[in-house]
XYZ file of C-alpha atoms in Angstrom:
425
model
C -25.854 7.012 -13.203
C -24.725 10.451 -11.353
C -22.406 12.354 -9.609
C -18.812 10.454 -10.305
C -17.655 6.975 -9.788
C -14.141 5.852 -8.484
C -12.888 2.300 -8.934
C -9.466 2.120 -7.387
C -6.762 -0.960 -7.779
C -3.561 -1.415 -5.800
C -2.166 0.428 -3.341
C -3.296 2.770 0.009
C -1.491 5.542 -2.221
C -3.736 5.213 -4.751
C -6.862 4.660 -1.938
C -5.660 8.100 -0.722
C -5.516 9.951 -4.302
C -8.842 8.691 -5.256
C -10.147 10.568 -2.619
C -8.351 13.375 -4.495
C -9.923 12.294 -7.466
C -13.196 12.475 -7.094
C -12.846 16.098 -5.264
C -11.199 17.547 -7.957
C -13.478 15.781 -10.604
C -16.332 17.189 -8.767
C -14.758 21.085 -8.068
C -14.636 20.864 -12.119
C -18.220 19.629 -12.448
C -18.027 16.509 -14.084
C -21.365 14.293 -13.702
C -22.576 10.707 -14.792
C -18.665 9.388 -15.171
C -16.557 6.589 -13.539
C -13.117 7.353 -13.053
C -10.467 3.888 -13.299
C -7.296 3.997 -10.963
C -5.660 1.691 -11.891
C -2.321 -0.325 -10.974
C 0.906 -1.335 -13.061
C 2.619 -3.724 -10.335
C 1.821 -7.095 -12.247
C 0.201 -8.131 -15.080
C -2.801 -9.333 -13.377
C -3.220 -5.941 -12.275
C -3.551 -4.484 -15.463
C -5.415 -7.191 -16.701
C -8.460 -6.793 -13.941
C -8.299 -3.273 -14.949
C -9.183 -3.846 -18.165
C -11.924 -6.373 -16.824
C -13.283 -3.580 -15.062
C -13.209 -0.846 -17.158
C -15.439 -3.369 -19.647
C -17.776 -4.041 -17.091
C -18.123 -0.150 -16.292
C -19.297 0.346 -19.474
C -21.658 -2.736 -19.963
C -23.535 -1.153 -16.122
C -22.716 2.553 -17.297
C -23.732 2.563 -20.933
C -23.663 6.475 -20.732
C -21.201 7.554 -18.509
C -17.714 8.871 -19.271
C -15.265 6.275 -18.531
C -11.853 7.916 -17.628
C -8.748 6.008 -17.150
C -5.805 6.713 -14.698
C -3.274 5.901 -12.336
C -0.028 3.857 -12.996
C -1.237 1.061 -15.766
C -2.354 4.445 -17.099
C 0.649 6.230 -17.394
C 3.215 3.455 -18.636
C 0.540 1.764 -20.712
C -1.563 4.426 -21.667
C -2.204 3.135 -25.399
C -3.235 0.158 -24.377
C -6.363 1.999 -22.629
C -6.501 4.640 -25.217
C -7.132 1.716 -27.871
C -9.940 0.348 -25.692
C -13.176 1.540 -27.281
C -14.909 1.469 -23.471
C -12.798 4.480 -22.824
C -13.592 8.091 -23.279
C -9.879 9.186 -21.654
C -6.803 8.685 -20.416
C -5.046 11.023 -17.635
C -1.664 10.366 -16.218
C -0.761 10.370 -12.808
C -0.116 13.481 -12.484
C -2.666 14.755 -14.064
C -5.678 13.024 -12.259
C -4.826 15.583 -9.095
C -6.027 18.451 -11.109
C -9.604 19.747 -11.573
C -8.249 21.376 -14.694
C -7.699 17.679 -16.536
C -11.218 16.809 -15.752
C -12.716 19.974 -17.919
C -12.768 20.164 -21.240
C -12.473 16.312 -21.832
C -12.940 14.900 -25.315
C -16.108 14.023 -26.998
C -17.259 10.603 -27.423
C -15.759 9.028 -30.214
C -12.459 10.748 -30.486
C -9.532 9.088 -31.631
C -7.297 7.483 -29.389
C -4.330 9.736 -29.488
C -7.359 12.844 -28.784
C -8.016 10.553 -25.527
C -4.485 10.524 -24.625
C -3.127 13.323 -21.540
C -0.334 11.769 -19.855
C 3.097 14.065 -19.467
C 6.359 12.556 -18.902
C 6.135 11.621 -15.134
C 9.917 12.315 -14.848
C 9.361 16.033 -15.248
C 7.445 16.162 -12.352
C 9.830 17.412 -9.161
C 7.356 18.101 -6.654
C 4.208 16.737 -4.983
C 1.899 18.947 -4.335
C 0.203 18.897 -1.006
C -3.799 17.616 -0.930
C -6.802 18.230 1.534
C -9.428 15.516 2.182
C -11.871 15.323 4.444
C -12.263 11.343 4.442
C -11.583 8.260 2.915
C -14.358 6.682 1.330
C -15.454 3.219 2.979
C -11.836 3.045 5.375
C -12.430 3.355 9.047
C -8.516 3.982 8.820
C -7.513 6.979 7.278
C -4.583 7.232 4.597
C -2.281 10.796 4.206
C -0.011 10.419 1.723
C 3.652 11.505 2.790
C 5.885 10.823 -0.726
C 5.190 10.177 -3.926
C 7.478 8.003 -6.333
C 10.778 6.126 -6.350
C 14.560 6.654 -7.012
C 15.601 3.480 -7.183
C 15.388 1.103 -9.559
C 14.640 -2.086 -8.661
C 15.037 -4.842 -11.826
C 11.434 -6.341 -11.815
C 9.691 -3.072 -10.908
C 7.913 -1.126 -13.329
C 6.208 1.427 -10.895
C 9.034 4.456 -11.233
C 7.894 4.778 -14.562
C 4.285 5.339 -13.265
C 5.544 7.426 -10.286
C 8.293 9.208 -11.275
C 11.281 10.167 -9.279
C 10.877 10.453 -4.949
C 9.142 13.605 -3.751
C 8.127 14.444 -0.365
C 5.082 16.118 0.806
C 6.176 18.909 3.102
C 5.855 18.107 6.412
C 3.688 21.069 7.982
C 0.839 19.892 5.073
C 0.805 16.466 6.331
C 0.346 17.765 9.957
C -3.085 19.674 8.655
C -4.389 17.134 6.811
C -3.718 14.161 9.955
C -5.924 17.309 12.287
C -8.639 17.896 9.397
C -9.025 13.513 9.395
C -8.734 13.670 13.245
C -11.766 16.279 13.220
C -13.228 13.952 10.855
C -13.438 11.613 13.779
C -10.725 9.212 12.326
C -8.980 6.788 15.005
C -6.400 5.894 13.111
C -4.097 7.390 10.348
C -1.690 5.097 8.414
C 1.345 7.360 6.395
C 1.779 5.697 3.172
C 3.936 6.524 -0.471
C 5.234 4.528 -2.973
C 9.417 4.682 -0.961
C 7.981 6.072 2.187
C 10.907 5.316 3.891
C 12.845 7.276 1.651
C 10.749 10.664 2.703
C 12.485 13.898 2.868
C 15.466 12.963 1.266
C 14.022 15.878 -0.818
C 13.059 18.758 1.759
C 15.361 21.161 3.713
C 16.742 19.852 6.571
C 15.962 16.124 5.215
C 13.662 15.415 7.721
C 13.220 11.352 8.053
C 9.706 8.952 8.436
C 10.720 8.941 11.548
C 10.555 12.309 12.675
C 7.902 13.171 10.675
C 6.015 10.411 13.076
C 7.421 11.767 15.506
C 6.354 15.580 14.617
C 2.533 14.070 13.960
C 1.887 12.568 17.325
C 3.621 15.772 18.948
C 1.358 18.213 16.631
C -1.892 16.211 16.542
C -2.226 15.086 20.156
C -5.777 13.337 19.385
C -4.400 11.263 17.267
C -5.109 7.865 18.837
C -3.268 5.291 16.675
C -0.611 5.810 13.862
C 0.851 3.254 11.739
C 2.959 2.806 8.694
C 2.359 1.417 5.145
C 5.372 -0.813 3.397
C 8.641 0.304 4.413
C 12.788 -0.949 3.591
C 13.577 -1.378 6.940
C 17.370 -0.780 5.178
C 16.169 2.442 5.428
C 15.020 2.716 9.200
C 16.533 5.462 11.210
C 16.913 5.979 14.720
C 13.663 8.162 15.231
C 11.342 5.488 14.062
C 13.228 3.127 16.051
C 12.590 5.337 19.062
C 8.788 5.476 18.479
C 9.358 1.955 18.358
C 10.768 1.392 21.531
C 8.529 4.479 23.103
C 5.659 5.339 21.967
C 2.270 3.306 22.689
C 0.410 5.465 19.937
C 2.623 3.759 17.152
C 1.274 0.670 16.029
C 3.692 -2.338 16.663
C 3.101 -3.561 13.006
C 5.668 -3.158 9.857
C 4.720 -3.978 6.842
C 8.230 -4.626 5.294
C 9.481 -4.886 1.334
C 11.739 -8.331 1.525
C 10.725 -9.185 -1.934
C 13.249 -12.759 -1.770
C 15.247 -14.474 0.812
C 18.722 -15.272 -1.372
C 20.936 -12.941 -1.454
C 22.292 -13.506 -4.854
C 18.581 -12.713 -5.947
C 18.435 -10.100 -4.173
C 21.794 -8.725 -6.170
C 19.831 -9.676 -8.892
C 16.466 -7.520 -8.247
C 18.687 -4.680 -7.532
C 17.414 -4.772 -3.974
C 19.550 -2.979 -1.020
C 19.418 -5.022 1.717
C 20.793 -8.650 2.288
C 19.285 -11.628 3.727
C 21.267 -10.810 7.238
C 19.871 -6.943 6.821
C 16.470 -8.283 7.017
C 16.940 -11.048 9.798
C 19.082 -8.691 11.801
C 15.874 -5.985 11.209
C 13.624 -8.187 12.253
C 15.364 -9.225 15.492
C 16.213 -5.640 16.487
C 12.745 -4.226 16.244
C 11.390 -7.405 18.187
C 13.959 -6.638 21.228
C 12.363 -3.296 21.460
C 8.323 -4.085 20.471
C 7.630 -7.735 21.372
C 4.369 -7.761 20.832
C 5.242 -6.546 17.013
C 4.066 -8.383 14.487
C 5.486 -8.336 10.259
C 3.984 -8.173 7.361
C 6.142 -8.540 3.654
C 5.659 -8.680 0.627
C 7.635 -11.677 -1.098
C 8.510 -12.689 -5.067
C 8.337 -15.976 -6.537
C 9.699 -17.619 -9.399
C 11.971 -14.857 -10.329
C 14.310 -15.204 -13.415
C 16.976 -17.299 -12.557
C 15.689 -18.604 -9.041
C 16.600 -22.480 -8.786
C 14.779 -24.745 -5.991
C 17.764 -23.985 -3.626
C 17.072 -20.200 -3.941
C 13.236 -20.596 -3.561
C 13.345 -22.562 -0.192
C 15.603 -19.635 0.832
C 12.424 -17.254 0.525
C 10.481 -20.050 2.871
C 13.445 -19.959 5.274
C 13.538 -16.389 5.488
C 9.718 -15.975 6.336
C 10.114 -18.244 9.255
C 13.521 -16.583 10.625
C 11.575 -13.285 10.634
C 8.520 -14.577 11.848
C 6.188 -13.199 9.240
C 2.550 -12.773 10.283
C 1.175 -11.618 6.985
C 3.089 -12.862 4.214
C 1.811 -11.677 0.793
C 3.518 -13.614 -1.850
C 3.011 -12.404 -6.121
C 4.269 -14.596 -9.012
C 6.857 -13.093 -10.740
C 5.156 -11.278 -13.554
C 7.658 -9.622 -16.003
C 6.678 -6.376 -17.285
C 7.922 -4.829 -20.135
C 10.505 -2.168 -20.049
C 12.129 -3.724 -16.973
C 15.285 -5.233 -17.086
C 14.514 -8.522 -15.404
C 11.828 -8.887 -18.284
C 15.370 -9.516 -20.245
C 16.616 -11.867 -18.128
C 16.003 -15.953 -18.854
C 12.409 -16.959 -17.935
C 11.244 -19.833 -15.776
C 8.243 -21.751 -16.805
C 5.057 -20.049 -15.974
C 3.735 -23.321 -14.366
C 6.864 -23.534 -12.348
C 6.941 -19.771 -11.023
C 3.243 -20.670 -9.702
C 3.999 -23.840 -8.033
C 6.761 -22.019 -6.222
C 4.225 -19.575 -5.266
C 1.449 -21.853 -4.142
C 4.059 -23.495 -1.703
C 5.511 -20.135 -0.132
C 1.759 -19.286 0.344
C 1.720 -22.603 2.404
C 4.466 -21.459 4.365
C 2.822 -17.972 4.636
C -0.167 -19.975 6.376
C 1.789 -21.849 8.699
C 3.138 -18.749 9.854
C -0.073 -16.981 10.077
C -1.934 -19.601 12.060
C 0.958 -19.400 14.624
C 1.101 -16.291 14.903
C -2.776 -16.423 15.597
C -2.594 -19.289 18.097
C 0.395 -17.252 20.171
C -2.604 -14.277 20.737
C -4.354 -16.428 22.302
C -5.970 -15.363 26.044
C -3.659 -11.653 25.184
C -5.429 -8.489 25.895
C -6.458 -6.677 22.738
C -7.387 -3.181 21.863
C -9.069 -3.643 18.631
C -10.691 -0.858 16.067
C -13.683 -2.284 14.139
C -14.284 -2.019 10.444
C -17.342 -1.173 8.864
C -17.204 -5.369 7.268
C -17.927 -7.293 10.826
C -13.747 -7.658 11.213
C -11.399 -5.501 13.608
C -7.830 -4.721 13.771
C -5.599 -5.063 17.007
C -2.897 -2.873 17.102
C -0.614 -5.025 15.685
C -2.851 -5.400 12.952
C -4.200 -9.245 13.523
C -8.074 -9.217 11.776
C -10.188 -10.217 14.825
C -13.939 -11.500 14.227
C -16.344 -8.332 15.621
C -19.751 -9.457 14.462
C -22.058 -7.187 15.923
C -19.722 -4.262 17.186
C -20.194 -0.457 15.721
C -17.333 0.390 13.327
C -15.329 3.022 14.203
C -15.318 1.960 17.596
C -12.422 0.679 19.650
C -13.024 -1.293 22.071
C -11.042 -3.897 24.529
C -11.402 -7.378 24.132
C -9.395 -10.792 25.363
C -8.670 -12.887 22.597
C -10.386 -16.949 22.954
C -8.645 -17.894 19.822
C -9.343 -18.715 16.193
C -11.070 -19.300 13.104
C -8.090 -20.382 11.112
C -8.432 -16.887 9.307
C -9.332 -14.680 12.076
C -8.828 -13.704 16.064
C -12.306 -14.873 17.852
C -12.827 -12.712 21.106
C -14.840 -11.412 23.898
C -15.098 -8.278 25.327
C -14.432 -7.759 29.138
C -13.927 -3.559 30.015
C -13.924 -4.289 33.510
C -11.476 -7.265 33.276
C -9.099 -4.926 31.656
C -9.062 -2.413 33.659
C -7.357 -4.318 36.260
């Protein structure tokens, strides 16, 4: 191979910093190498990393193989022991044309492999520039960068570090350099978005930093969020909700459980109510909004009672997109401490809250139905509407938004048909 290869895991933060990646990797002149970003979330994560990184080598027989991202950075001699790999860089150091010179030979020893600083030194995040994101019709800007709190399953402050907020006047050049790029949409993503400018004079919110976008960029057509602790909603991004067509009516929200005792548990901030009363409030002012969240199963301690509460919770909010992960207990963590349920048991539980997640999802599919759609295609033969519903758009030019009326379903998908002049009227 040539030039330099980016396999990316997990999140639209680490989408965006790939990007990042392979400009910096390329300013310092590396050639014929694949670069791994990888993800610490669960241990599946880590595991397909590993998968990957071996099958890298068997395609790449030649090529630097160099390691990164959060699996990186809290298990970075597990990589460094992997013979496939040539190096390891932490996550702070992957942003930096400087770690990509200079790299170790082939056949080093692991600890010569090994450049990953202690990610709770790091007190800033420094502002990047891309032009695009490779393969996205949606563009990502990252707006924060790590986490302050400490949630008890959740391993990724130790890849992140502490919160840190891009300033806000970098995040309105790079939205107009994506814009000029001829991007439709941008989506503003972090690891605790919601938790941006805690950090920055004047402690600017998500909110008005959405607000300051659409005010600065003007041509920006469609903005959305990533995941967000709707706990942490403040009355400017409830305004945009209420006001402003160019914000997408979608949330993407971080329940994580619907029991409030395991909720104490996980260290989370929000109750059960918090998130129902949430859910209802942003409705009143966006009905057309539709909710996304992320969900646990089979946490330590969870009995049958508590799991149903999870179930109940998704239908009380209405959840469109529910993404639901096995509890996976990863080490260093302090529910990794706590008594275990039987891994059989923590995937049944999971199997059936991805029924429920279903249900919910061909509902909310079958209430679109014979609605008026603005959709933006993909570059894979699917489309988004702006509440973020995957529509079927065989045969339409990505990039492209166009307006369609929705004729129904696939059972995975909107199915639709496009009628300009009908909406127009």
């Amino acid at each position: 191979m040539s030039g330099v290869e980016v396999i990316t895991f997990g999140c639209r933060l680490n989408t965006y910093e790939s990007e990042v990646m392979r400009g910096e990797a390329e300013k310092a002149g590396l050639n014929n190498a694949v670069l791994v970003n990888t993800c610490a979330v669960t241990g599946e994560a880590v595991r397909q990393a590993r998968q990957a990184i071996r099958r890298a080598r068997r395609d790449n027989p030649h090529a630097r193989i160099i390691v990164t991202g959060c699996a990186a950075q809290t298990e970075k001699d597990t990589f460094a022991a992997m013979p496939e790999v040539d190096a390891v860089l932490g996550n702070e150091e992957k942003l930096k044309s400087a770690s990509y010179r200079g790299l170790p030979d082939f056949g080093v020893s692991a600890e010569e492999k090994v450049r990953v600083n202690d990610i709770m030194s790091v007190t800033e995040t420094a502002p990047q520039l891309v032009k695009a994101i490779d393969g996205h019709v949606r563009a990502f800007i990252q707006v924060q960068n790590g986490c302050d709190h400490r949630c008890t399953f959740c391993i990724i402050p130790f890849g992140r570090g502490n919160s840190r907020s891009v300033p806000m006047g970098a995040i309105v050049d790079q939205a107009r350099q994506l814009v000029e790029s001829g991007y439709r949409e941008i989506v503003l993503t972090g690891v605790d978005a919601t938790s941006y400018g805690a950090d920055l004079p004047g402690q600017p919110s998500l909110g008005l930093l959405a607000k300051t976008l659409l005010k600065q960029v003007p041509d920006i057509l469609r903005l959305r969020l990533s995941s967000i602790d709707g706990i942490e909603a403040d009355r400017h991004l409830f305004d945009l909700i209420a006001d402003e067509p160019r914000f997408m009516p979608h949330l993407h929200l971080s329940l994580q459980h619907g029991d409030d005792l395991i909720l104490k548990r996980m260290k989370r901030r929000h109750s059960r109510a918090d998130a129902v009363s949430f859910c209802h409030q942003v409705r009143r002012l966006r009905p057309e909004i539709s909710f996304g969240a992320d969900m646990i199963a089979g946490f330590p301690t969870e009995t049958e009672e508590m799991a149903e509460r999870s179930a109940s919770l998704a239908a009380e909010c209405g959840i469109a997109n529910l993404h639901v992960f096995p509890y996976s207990p990863r080490p260093g963590t302090p529910a990794a401490r706590m008594p275990q349920l039987d891994r059989a048991l923590v995937k049944a539980r999971a199997a059936r809250l991805r029924d429920c997640g279903r249900q919910l999802h061909l509902a909310h599919l079958a209430s679109m139905a014979g609605s008026r759609q603005m959709i933006l295609v993909e570059s894979n033969g699917l489309a988004h509407t702006e509440n973020f519903t995957l529509v079927d758009a065989a045969g339409l030019a990505p990039r492209d938004l166009v307006p369609v009326i929705v004729t129904g379903h696939n059972g995975k998908h909107l199915t639709m048909r496009t009628n300009p002049a009908s909406l127009r009227n």
